[in-house]
């Protein structure tokens, strides 16, 4: 117990000095639960062995959400060229593998970008309770890992495979068959109406690989995912045929986003909307906004993108 001298020459007791190293693992875990993922990953794990072990308690890994880190690293920009490199993918893979390993089966939510097939398969095998999976812009993810997700994670409720061009309609079929609780599907694509928006950021070969089978995907969704309530198909190349099929097969839809779906007609959209009795939010393609205005308002000042940002927050 420390003592301090008061103004009258006497003494009074000060607060006791607390030794955090003596806290039990349970206490440490309860404290760390109040910290952000970044604080745990780059702070508490590096202090001591006892803190590292407490930071890896499975209860702390019910969710791996890297979206706040992406938003911070990109200064609220939607994409950066550095994120499309193999080196960056390895960083994300390392974090995903670690979270799945330390979670010991408790992982229920994964929100990452630019992961690979191998790390996603690793996570799927160890995450039977997974309910939310968001892996948008993962250029190396293919049907192989989505098949593994479908077979290993039957409790899946939400799936975001936006900008994952190596994932085909076959994955949609398998996931629909084996994940009956799926309610949210996000299958958005990059803006193919004006690829210059992504020039210098997304590899040109990847931009040119935008999925062409929008109708087949829509028909697959309609047939194998009839209980969906929320669907996003921004910049999909589906036509009226695919949209009608979707509206007939997914009658429970409450939210549908068709932003940038330039192959649709106003008449076809109205015909499809007549089938959607439960729809609450229907975002239609706006055929009348000038393209330059469209990009400025929806995507911000994307011409001002640069590479001046920090990526070390993703470093293990």
PDB file of N, CA, C and O in Angstrom, residues 123-187:
ATOM      1  N   UNK A 123     -11.197 -22.711 -42.619  1.00  0.00           N
ATOM      2  CA  UNK A 123     -12.167 -22.128 -41.697  1.00  0.00           C
ATOM      3  C   UNK A 123     -13.481 -22.906 -41.702  1.00  0.00           C
ATOM      4  O   UNK A 123     -14.099 -23.105 -40.647  1.00  0.00           O
ATOM      5  N   UNK A 124     -13.921 -23.329 -42.876  1.00  0.00           N
ATOM      6  CA  UNK A 124     -15.189 -24.057 -42.983  1.00  0.00           C
ATOM      7  C   UNK A 124     -15.160 -25.354 -42.187  1.00  0.00           C
ATOM      8  O   UNK A 124     -16.122 -25.693 -41.476  1.00  0.00           O
ATOM      9  N   UNK A 125     -14.059 -26.068 -42.270  1.00  0.00           N
ATOM     10  CA  UNK A 125     -13.942 -27.349 -41.576  1.00  0.00           C
ATOM     11  C   UNK A 125     -14.006 -27.190 -40.059  1.00  0.00           C
ATOM     12  O   UNK A 125     -14.395 -28.118 -39.351  1.00  0.00           O
ATOM     13  N   UNK A 126     -13.651 -26.004 -39.560  1.00  0.00           N
ATOM     14  CA  UNK A 126     -13.569 -25.777 -38.117  1.00  0.00           C
ATOM     15  C   UNK A 126     -14.666 -24.855 -37.597  1.00  0.00           C
ATOM     16  O   UNK A 126     -14.603 -24.437 -36.439  1.00  0.00           O
ATOM     17  N   UNK A 127     -15.643 -24.561 -38.427  1.00  0.00           N
ATOM     18  CA  UNK A 127     -16.682 -23.603 -38.030  1.00  0.00           C
ATOM     19  C   UNK A 127     -18.085 -24.120 -38.351  1.00  0.00           C
ATOM     20  O   UNK A 127     -18.801 -23.532 -39.167  1.00  0.00           O
ATOM     21  N   UNK A 128     -18.523 -25.176 -37.705  1.00  0.00           N
ATOM     22  CA  UNK A 128     -19.845 -25.742 -38.000  1.00  0.00           C
ATOM     23  C   UNK A 128     -21.005 -24.831 -37.608  1.00  0.00           C
ATOM     24  O   UNK A 128     -22.121 -25.018 -38.075  1.00  0.00           O
ATOM     25  N   UNK A 129     -20.725 -23.830 -36.744  1.00  0.00           N
ATOM     26  CA  UNK A 129     -21.777 -22.920 -36.294  1.00  0.00           C
ATOM     27  C   UNK A 129     -21.864 -21.646 -37.142  1.00  0.00           C
ATOM     28  O   UNK A 129     -22.657 -20.759 -36.845  1.00  0.00           O
ATOM     29  N   UNK A 130     -21.081 -21.578 -38.204  1.00  0.00           N
ATOM     30  CA  UNK A 130     -21.014 -20.358 -39.012  1.00  0.00           C
ATOM     31  C   UNK A 130     -22.388 -19.985 -39.564  1.00  0.00           C
ATOM     32  O   UNK A 130     -23.080 -20.809 -40.160  1.00  0.00           O
ATOM     33  N   UNK A 131     -22.773 -18.723 -39.370  1.00  0.00           N
ATOM     34  CA  UNK A 131     -24.059 -18.228 -39.844  1.00  0.00           C
ATOM     35  C   UNK A 131     -23.917 -17.095 -40.863  1.00  0.00           C
ATOM     36  O   UNK A 131     -24.783 -16.925 -41.718  1.00  0.00           O
ATOM     37  N   UNK A 132     -22.846 -16.321 -40.752  1.00  0.00           N
ATOM     38  CA  UNK A 132     -22.638 -15.178 -41.652  1.00  0.00           C
ATOM     39  C   UNK A 132     -21.265 -15.302 -42.303  1.00  0.00           C
ATOM     40  O   UNK A 132     -20.249 -15.437 -41.620  1.00  0.00           O
ATOM     41  N   UNK A 133     -21.249 -15.252 -43.639  1.00  0.00           N
ATOM     42  CA  UNK A 133     -19.996 -15.314 -44.379  1.00  0.00           C
ATOM     43  C   UNK A 133     -19.979 -14.218 -45.434  1.00  0.00           C
ATOM     44  O   UNK A 133     -20.810 -14.194 -46.341  1.00  0.00           O
ATOM     45  N   UNK A 134     -19.026 -13.308 -45.307  1.00  0.00           N
ATOM     46  CA  UNK A 134     -18.835 -12.237 -46.282  1.00  0.00           C
ATOM     47  C   UNK A 134     -17.393 -12.279 -46.756  1.00  0.00           C
ATOM     48  O   UNK A 134     -16.472 -12.050 -45.969  1.00  0.00           O
ATOM     49  N   UNK A 135     -17.185 -12.590 -48.034  1.00  0.00           N
ATOM     50  CA  UNK A 135     -15.834 -12.735 -48.585  1.00  0.00           C
ATOM     51  C   UNK A 135     -15.715 -11.950 -49.882  1.00  0.00           C
ATOM     52  O   UNK A 135     -15.059 -12.375 -50.821  1.00  0.00           O
ATOM     53  N   UNK A 136     -16.339 -10.787 -49.938  1.00  0.00           N
ATOM     54  CA  UNK A 136     -16.374 -10.033 -51.189  1.00  0.00           C
ATOM     55  C   UNK A 136     -14.972  -9.671 -51.675  1.00  0.00           C
ATOM     56  O   UNK A 136     -14.049  -9.496 -50.888  1.00  0.00           O
ATOM     57  N   UNK A 137     -14.856  -9.595 -53.007  1.00  0.00           N
ATOM     58  CA  UNK A 137     -13.594  -9.258 -53.678  1.00  0.00           C
ATOM     59  C   UNK A 137     -12.491 -10.268 -53.378  1.00  0.00           C
ATOM     60  O   UNK A 137     -11.314  -9.917 -53.365  1.00  0.00           O
ATOM     61  N   UNK A 138     -12.862 -11.507 -53.187  1.00  0.00           N
ATOM     62  CA  UNK A 138     -11.863 -12.567 -52.989  1.00  0.00           C
ATOM     63  C   UNK A 138     -11.614 -13.235 -54.337  1.00  0.00           C
ATOM     64  O   UNK A 138     -12.302 -14.180 -54.718  1.00  0.00           O
ATOM     65  N   UNK A 139     -10.604 -12.724 -55.046  1.00  0.00           N
ATOM     66  CA  UNK A 139     -10.382 -13.139 -56.426  1.00  0.00           C
ATOM     67  C   UNK A 139      -9.892 -14.566 -56.565  1.00  0.00           C
ATOM     68  O   UNK A 139      -9.967 -15.148 -57.650  1.00  0.00           O
ATOM     69  N   UNK A 140      -9.406 -15.168 -55.464  1.00  0.00           N
ATOM     70  CA  UNK A 140      -8.888 -16.533 -55.524  1.00  0.00           C
ATOM     71  C   UNK A 140      -9.883 -17.572 -55.022  1.00  0.00           C
ATOM     72  O   UNK A 140      -9.590 -18.769 -55.042  1.00  0.00           O
ATOM     73  N   UNK A 141     -11.031 -17.136 -54.565  1.00  0.00           N
ATOM     74  CA  UNK A 141     -12.043 -18.071 -54.070  1.00  0.00           C
ATOM     75  C   UNK A 141     -12.801 -18.680 -55.250  1.00  0.00           C
ATOM     76  O   UNK A 141     -13.243 -17.963 -56.154  1.00  0.00           O
ATOM     77  N   UNK A 142     -12.961 -19.981 -55.236  1.00  0.00           N
ATOM     78  CA  UNK A 142     -13.644 -20.705 -56.316  1.00  0.00           C
ATOM     79  C   UNK A 142     -14.775 -21.563 -55.757  1.00  0.00           C
ATOM     80  O   UNK A 142     -15.044 -21.553 -54.554  1.00  0.00           O
ATOM     81  N   UNK A 143     -15.382 -22.336 -56.639  1.00  0.00           N
ATOM     82  CA  UNK A 143     -16.452 -23.243 -56.210  1.00  0.00           C
ATOM     83  C   UNK A 143     -15.960 -24.250 -55.168  1.00  0.00           C
ATOM     84  O   UNK A 143     -16.733 -24.711 -54.332  1.00  0.00           O
ATOM     85  N   UNK A 144     -14.689 -24.590 -55.219  1.00  0.00           N
ATOM     86  CA  UNK A 144     -14.153 -25.600 -54.292  1.00  0.00           C
ATOM     87  C   UNK A 144     -14.415 -25.226 -52.844  1.00  0.00           C
ATOM     88  O   UNK A 144     -14.909 -26.042 -52.050  1.00  0.00           O
ATOM     89  N   UNK A 145     -14.085 -24.006 -52.458  1.00  0.00           N
ATOM     90  CA  UNK A 145     -14.277 -23.610 -51.063  1.00  0.00           C
ATOM     91  C   UNK A 145     -15.750 -23.366 -50.744  1.00  0.00           C
ATOM     92  O   UNK A 145     -16.194 -23.606 -49.623  1.00  0.00           O
ATOM     93  N   UNK A 146     -16.535 -22.901 -51.730  1.00  0.00           N
ATOM     94  CA  UNK A 146     -17.970 -22.715 -51.477  1.00  0.00           C
ATOM     95  C   UNK A 146     -18.659 -24.055 -51.274  1.00  0.00           C
ATOM     96  O   UNK A 146     -19.592 -24.171 -50.462  1.00  0.00           O
ATOM     97  N   UNK A 147     -18.224 -25.082 -51.994  1.00  0.00           N
ATOM     98  CA  UNK A 147     -18.767 -26.422 -51.764  1.00  0.00           C
ATOM     99  C   UNK A 147     -18.457 -26.870 -50.335  1.00  0.00           C
ATOM    100  O   UNK A 147     -19.292 -27.495 -49.666  1.00  0.00           O
ATOM    101  N   UNK A 148     -17.254 -26.556 -49.868  1.00  0.00           N
ATOM    102  CA  UNK A 148     -16.866 -26.932 -48.503  1.00  0.00           C
ATOM    103  C   UNK A 148     -17.697 -26.165 -47.471  1.00  0.00           C
ATOM    104  O   UNK A 148     -18.123 -26.727 -46.459  1.00  0.00           O
ATOM    105  N   UNK A 149     -17.955 -24.899 -47.734  1.00  0.00           N
ATOM    106  CA  UNK A 149     -18.818 -24.106 -46.853  1.00  0.00           C
ATOM    107  C   UNK A 149     -20.202 -24.740 -46.783  1.00  0.00           C
ATOM    108  O   UNK A 149     -20.797 -24.886 -45.700  1.00  0.00           O
ATOM    109  N   UNK A 150     -20.734 -25.112 -47.927  1.00  0.00           N
ATOM    110  CA  UNK A 150     -22.081 -25.684 -47.969  1.00  0.00           C
ATOM    111  C   UNK A 150     -22.173 -26.977 -47.162  1.00  0.00           C
ATOM    112  O   UNK A 150     -23.150 -27.204 -46.432  1.00  0.00           O
ATOM    113  N   UNK A 151     -21.168 -27.819 -47.271  1.00  0.00           N
ATOM    114  CA  UNK A 151     -21.214 -29.117 -46.592  1.00  0.00           C
ATOM    115  C   UNK A 151     -20.872 -29.016 -45.110  1.00  0.00           C
ATOM    116  O   UNK A 151     -21.340 -29.832 -44.308  1.00  0.00           O
ATOM    117  N   UNK A 152     -20.071 -28.029 -44.728  1.00  0.00           N
ATOM    118  CA  UNK A 152     -19.607 -27.927 -43.341  1.00  0.00           C
ATOM    119  C   UNK A 152     -20.384 -26.932 -42.496  1.00  0.00           C
ATOM    120  O   UNK A 152     -20.337 -27.005 -41.268  1.00  0.00           O
ATOM    121  N   UNK A 153     -21.091 -26.003 -43.146  1.00  0.00           N
ATOM    122  CA  UNK A 153     -21.746 -24.914 -42.403  1.00  0.00           C
ATOM    123  C   UNK A 153     -23.232 -24.825 -42.774  1.00  0.00           C
ATOM    124  O   UNK A 153     -23.673 -23.842 -43.404  1.00  0.00           O
ATOM    125  N   UNK A 154     -24.025 -25.809 -42.406  1.00  0.00           N
ATOM    126  CA  UNK A 154     -25.436 -25.835 -42.801  1.00  0.00           C
ATOM    127  C   UNK A 154     -26.304 -24.766 -42.146  1.00  0.00           C
ATOM    128  O   UNK A 154     -27.440 -24.557 -42.566  1.00  0.00           O
ATOM    129  N   UNK A 155     -25.762 -24.075 -41.127  1.00  0.00           N
ATOM    130  CA  UNK A 155     -26.541 -23.046 -40.428  1.00  0.00           C
ATOM    131  C   UNK A 155     -26.411 -21.668 -41.075  1.00  0.00           C
ATOM    132  O   UNK A 155     -26.925 -20.685 -40.533  1.00  0.00           O
ATOM    133  N   UNK A 156     -25.778 -21.604 -42.222  1.00  0.00           N
ATOM    134  CA  UNK A 156     -25.526 -20.323 -42.874  1.00  0.00           C
ATOM    135  C   UNK A 156     -26.833 -19.569 -43.129  1.00  0.00           C
ATOM    136  O   UNK A 156     -27.792 -20.112 -43.659  1.00  0.00           O
ATOM    137  N   UNK A 157     -26.834 -18.296 -42.741  1.00  0.00           N
ATOM    138  CA  UNK A 157     -28.005 -17.431 -42.909  1.00  0.00           C
ATOM    139  C   UNK A 157     -27.731 -16.317 -43.914  1.00  0.00           C
ATOM    140  O   UNK A 157     -28.624 -15.901 -44.648  1.00  0.00           O
ATOM    141  N   UNK A 158     -26.485 -15.847 -43.960  1.00  0.00           N
ATOM    142  CA  UNK A 158     -26.129 -14.729 -44.840  1.00  0.00           C
ATOM    143  C   UNK A 158     -24.853 -15.051 -45.606  1.00  0.00           C
ATOM    144  O   UNK A 158     -23.877 -15.518 -45.017  1.00  0.00           O
ATOM    145  N   UNK A 159     -24.860 -14.785 -46.913  1.00  0.00           N
ATOM    146  CA  UNK A 159     -23.699 -15.052 -47.761  1.00  0.00           C
ATOM    147  C   UNK A 159     -23.454 -13.866 -48.681  1.00  0.00           C
ATOM    148  O   UNK A 159     -24.346 -13.440 -49.415  1.00  0.00           O
ATOM    149  N   UNK A 160     -22.234 -13.331 -48.638  1.00  0.00           N
ATOM    150  CA  UNK A 160     -21.838 -12.230 -49.519  1.00  0.00           C
ATOM    151  C   UNK A 160     -20.649 -12.694 -50.360  1.00  0.00           C
ATOM    152  O   UNK A 160     -19.538 -12.853 -49.847  1.00  0.00           O
ATOM    153  N   UNK A 161     -20.887 -12.928 -51.641  1.00  0.00           N
ATOM    154  CA  UNK A 161     -19.829 -13.331 -52.570  1.00  0.00           C
ATOM    155  C   UNK A 161     -19.698 -12.290 -53.677  1.00  0.00           C
ATOM    156  O   UNK A 161     -19.422 -12.616 -54.827  1.00  0.00           O
ATOM    157  N   UNK A 162     -19.896 -11.036 -53.327  1.00  0.00           N
ATOM    158  CA  UNK A 162     -19.770  -9.953 -54.292  1.00  0.00           C
ATOM    159  C   UNK A 162     -18.351  -9.878 -54.851  1.00  0.00           C
ATOM    160  O   UNK A 162     -17.374 -10.037 -54.117  1.00  0.00           O
ATOM    161  N   UNK A 163     -18.258  -9.663 -56.153  1.00  0.00           N
ATOM    162  CA  UNK A 163     -16.979  -9.498 -56.853  1.00  0.00           C
ATOM    163  C   UNK A 163     -16.099 -10.734 -56.773  1.00  0.00           C
ATOM    164  O   UNK A 163     -14.882 -10.641 -56.966  1.00  0.00           O
ATOM    165  N   UNK A 164     -16.681 -11.887 -56.498  1.00  0.00           N
ATOM    166  CA  UNK A 164     -15.943 -13.154 -56.500  1.00  0.00           C
ATOM    167  C   UNK A 164     -16.220 -13.836 -57.834  1.00  0.00           C
ATOM    168  O   UNK A 164     -17.158 -14.640 -57.966  1.00  0.00           O
ATOM    169  N   UNK A 165     -15.403 -13.540 -58.840  1.00  0.00           N
ATOM    170  CA  UNK A 165     -15.711 -13.943 -60.201  1.00  0.00           C
ATOM    171  C   UNK A 165     -15.397 -15.402 -60.515  1.00  0.00           C
ATOM    172  O   UNK A 165     -15.805 -15.914 -61.553  1.00  0.00           O
ATOM    173  N   UNK A 166     -14.659 -16.079 -59.646  1.00  0.00           N
ATOM    174  CA  UNK A 166     -14.364 -17.493 -59.869  1.00  0.00           C
ATOM    175  C   UNK A 166     -15.417 -18.400 -59.238  1.00  0.00           C
ATOM    176  O   UNK A 166     -15.320 -19.619 -59.313  1.00  0.00           O
ATOM    177  N   UNK A 167     -16.420 -17.808 -58.631  1.00  0.00           N
ATOM    178  CA  UNK A 167     -17.540 -18.560 -58.055  1.00  0.00           C
ATOM    179  C   UNK A 167     -18.656 -18.590 -59.091  1.00  0.00           C
ATOM    180  O   UNK A 167     -19.061 -17.553 -59.605  1.00  0.00           O
ATOM    181  N   UNK A 168     -19.163 -19.774 -59.400  1.00  0.00           N
ATOM    182  CA  UNK A 168     -20.162 -19.924 -60.446  1.00  0.00           C
ATOM    183  C   UNK A 168     -21.542 -20.245 -59.880  1.00  0.00           C
ATOM    184  O   UNK A 168     -21.722 -20.378 -58.666  1.00  0.00           O
ATOM    185  N   UNK A 169     -22.497 -20.401 -60.782  1.00  0.00           N
ATOM    186  CA  UNK A 169     -23.861 -20.753 -60.394  1.00  0.00           C
ATOM    187  C   UNK A 169     -23.912 -22.101 -59.688  1.00  0.00           C
ATOM    188  O   UNK A 169     -24.843 -22.376 -58.920  1.00  0.00           O
ATOM    189  N   UNK A 170     -22.901 -22.942 -59.914  1.00  0.00           N
ATOM    190  CA  UNK A 170     -22.878 -24.257 -59.273  1.00  0.00           C
ATOM    191  C   UNK A 170     -22.803 -24.118 -57.750  1.00  0.00           C
ATOM    192  O   UNK A 170     -23.402 -24.903 -57.019  1.00  0.00           O
ATOM    193  N   UNK A 171     -22.054 -23.140 -57.297  1.00  0.00           N
ATOM    194  CA  UNK A 171     -21.964 -22.902 -55.848  1.00  0.00           C
ATOM    195  C   UNK A 171     -23.305 -22.462 -55.288  1.00  0.00           C
ATOM    196  O   UNK A 171     -23.707 -22.874 -54.190  1.00  0.00           O
ATOM    197  N   UNK A 172     -24.013 -21.625 -56.041  1.00  0.00           N
ATOM    198  CA  UNK A 172     -25.324 -21.174 -55.594  1.00  0.00           C
ATOM    199  C   UNK A 172     -26.271 -22.359 -55.429  1.00  0.00           C
ATOM    200  O   UNK A 172     -27.054 -22.414 -54.478  1.00  0.00           O
ATOM    201  N   UNK A 173     -26.176 -23.291 -56.343  1.00  0.00           N
ATOM    202  CA  UNK A 173     -27.040 -24.478 -56.253  1.00  0.00           C
ATOM    203  C   UNK A 173     -26.707 -25.308 -55.021  1.00  0.00           C
ATOM    204  O   UNK A 173     -27.609 -25.705 -54.259  1.00  0.00           O
ATOM    205  N   UNK A 174     -25.420 -25.579 -54.804  1.00  0.00           N
ATOM    206  CA  UNK A 174     -25.019 -26.428 -53.687  1.00  0.00           C
ATOM    207  C   UNK A 174     -25.324 -25.756 -52.343  1.00  0.00           C
ATOM    208  O   UNK A 174     -25.828 -26.392 -51.419  1.00  0.00           O
ATOM    209  N   UNK A 175     -25.031 -24.457 -52.247  1.00  0.00           N
ATOM    210  CA  UNK A 175     -25.331 -23.737 -51.008  1.00  0.00           C
ATOM    211  C   UNK A 175     -26.833 -23.723 -50.749  1.00  0.00           C
ATOM    212  O   UNK A 175     -27.294 -23.927 -49.612  1.00  0.00           O
ATOM    213  N   UNK A 176     -27.620 -23.501 -51.798  1.00  0.00           N
ATOM    214  CA  UNK A 176     -29.075 -23.495 -51.642  1.00  0.00           C
ATOM    215  C   UNK A 176     -29.613 -24.823 -51.153  1.00  0.00           C
ATOM    216  O   UNK A 176     -30.535 -24.877 -50.324  1.00  0.00           O
ATOM    217  N   UNK A 177     -29.041 -25.910 -51.638  1.00  0.00           N
ATOM    218  CA  UNK A 177     -29.501 -27.239 -51.244  1.00  0.00           C
ATOM    219  C   UNK A 177     -29.141 -27.571 -49.795  1.00  0.00           C
ATOM    220  O   UNK A 177     -29.932 -28.191 -49.078  1.00  0.00           O
ATOM    221  N   UNK A 178     -27.945 -27.174 -49.364  1.00  0.00           N
ATOM    222  CA  UNK A 178     -27.439 -27.633 -48.080  1.00  0.00           C
ATOM    223  C   UNK A 178     -27.536 -26.598 -46.957  1.00  0.00           C
ATOM    224  O   UNK A 178     -27.252 -26.917 -45.800  1.00  0.00           O
ATOM    225  N   UNK A 179     -27.931 -25.382 -47.299  1.00  0.00           N
ATOM    226  CA  UNK A 179     -28.082 -24.340 -46.273  1.00  0.00           C
ATOM    227  C   UNK A 179     -29.508 -23.799 -46.323  1.00  0.00           C
ATOM    228  O   UNK A 179     -29.760 -22.700 -46.851  1.00  0.00           O
ATOM    229  N   UNK A 180     -30.464 -24.540 -45.797  1.00  0.00           N
ATOM    230  CA  UNK A 180     -31.879 -24.185 -45.928  1.00  0.00           C
ATOM    231  C   UNK A 180     -32.290 -22.923 -45.179  1.00  0.00           C
ATOM    232  O   UNK A 180     -33.366 -22.388 -45.423  1.00  0.00           O
ATOM    233  N   UNK A 181     -31.427 -22.442 -44.269  1.00  0.00           N
ATOM    234  CA  UNK A 181     -31.771 -21.247 -43.489  1.00  0.00           C
ATOM    235  C   UNK A 181     -31.294 -19.951 -44.132  1.00  0.00           C
ATOM    236  O   UNK A 181     -31.474 -18.869 -43.556  1.00  0.00           O
ATOM    237  N   UNK A 182     -30.708 -20.030 -45.322  1.00  0.00           N
ATOM    238  CA  UNK A 182     -30.151 -18.844 -45.962  1.00  0.00           C
ATOM    239  C   UNK A 182     -31.244 -17.820 -46.263  1.00  0.00           C
ATOM    240  O   UNK A 182     -32.249 -18.128 -46.888  1.00  0.00           O
ATOM    241  N   UNK A 183     -31.024 -16.593 -45.793  1.00  0.00           N
ATOM    242  CA  UNK A 183     -32.011 -15.522 -45.977  1.00  0.00           C
ATOM    243  C   UNK A 183     -31.447 -14.312 -46.735  1.00  0.00           C
ATOM    244  O   UNK A 183     -32.214 -13.555 -47.324  1.00  0.00           O
ATOM    245  N   UNK A 184     -30.111 -14.162 -46.719  1.00  0.00           N
ATOM    246  CA  UNK A 184     -29.492 -12.992 -47.343  1.00  0.00           C
ATOM    247  C   UNK A 184     -28.428 -13.451 -48.329  1.00  0.00           C
ATOM    248  O   UNK A 184     -27.532 -14.228 -47.970  1.00  0.00           O
ATOM    249  N   UNK A 185     -28.527 -12.971 -49.571  1.00  0.00           N
ATOM    250  CA  UNK A 185     -27.528 -13.277 -50.597  1.00  0.00           C
ATOM    251  C   UNK A 185     -27.098 -11.982 -51.276  1.00  0.00           C
ATOM    252  O   UNK A 185     -27.931 -11.229 -51.794  1.00  0.00           O
ATOM    253  N   UNK A 186     -25.787 -11.740 -51.278  1.00  0.00           N
ATOM    254  CA  UNK A 186     -25.234 -10.580 -51.965  1.00  0.00           C
ATOM    255  C   UNK A 186     -24.286 -11.083 -53.048  1.00  0.00           C
ATOM    256  O   UNK A 186     -23.239 -11.661 -52.754  1.00  0.00           O
ATOM    257  N   UNK A 187     -24.687 -10.847 -54.291  1.00  0.00           N
ATOM    258  CA  UNK A 187     -23.921 -11.314 -55.442  1.00  0.00           C
ATOM    259  C   UNK A 187     -23.681 -10.129 -56.386  1.00  0.00           C
ATOM    260  O   UNK A 187     -24.022 -10.157 -57.565  1.00  0.00           O
TER     261      UNK A 187
END
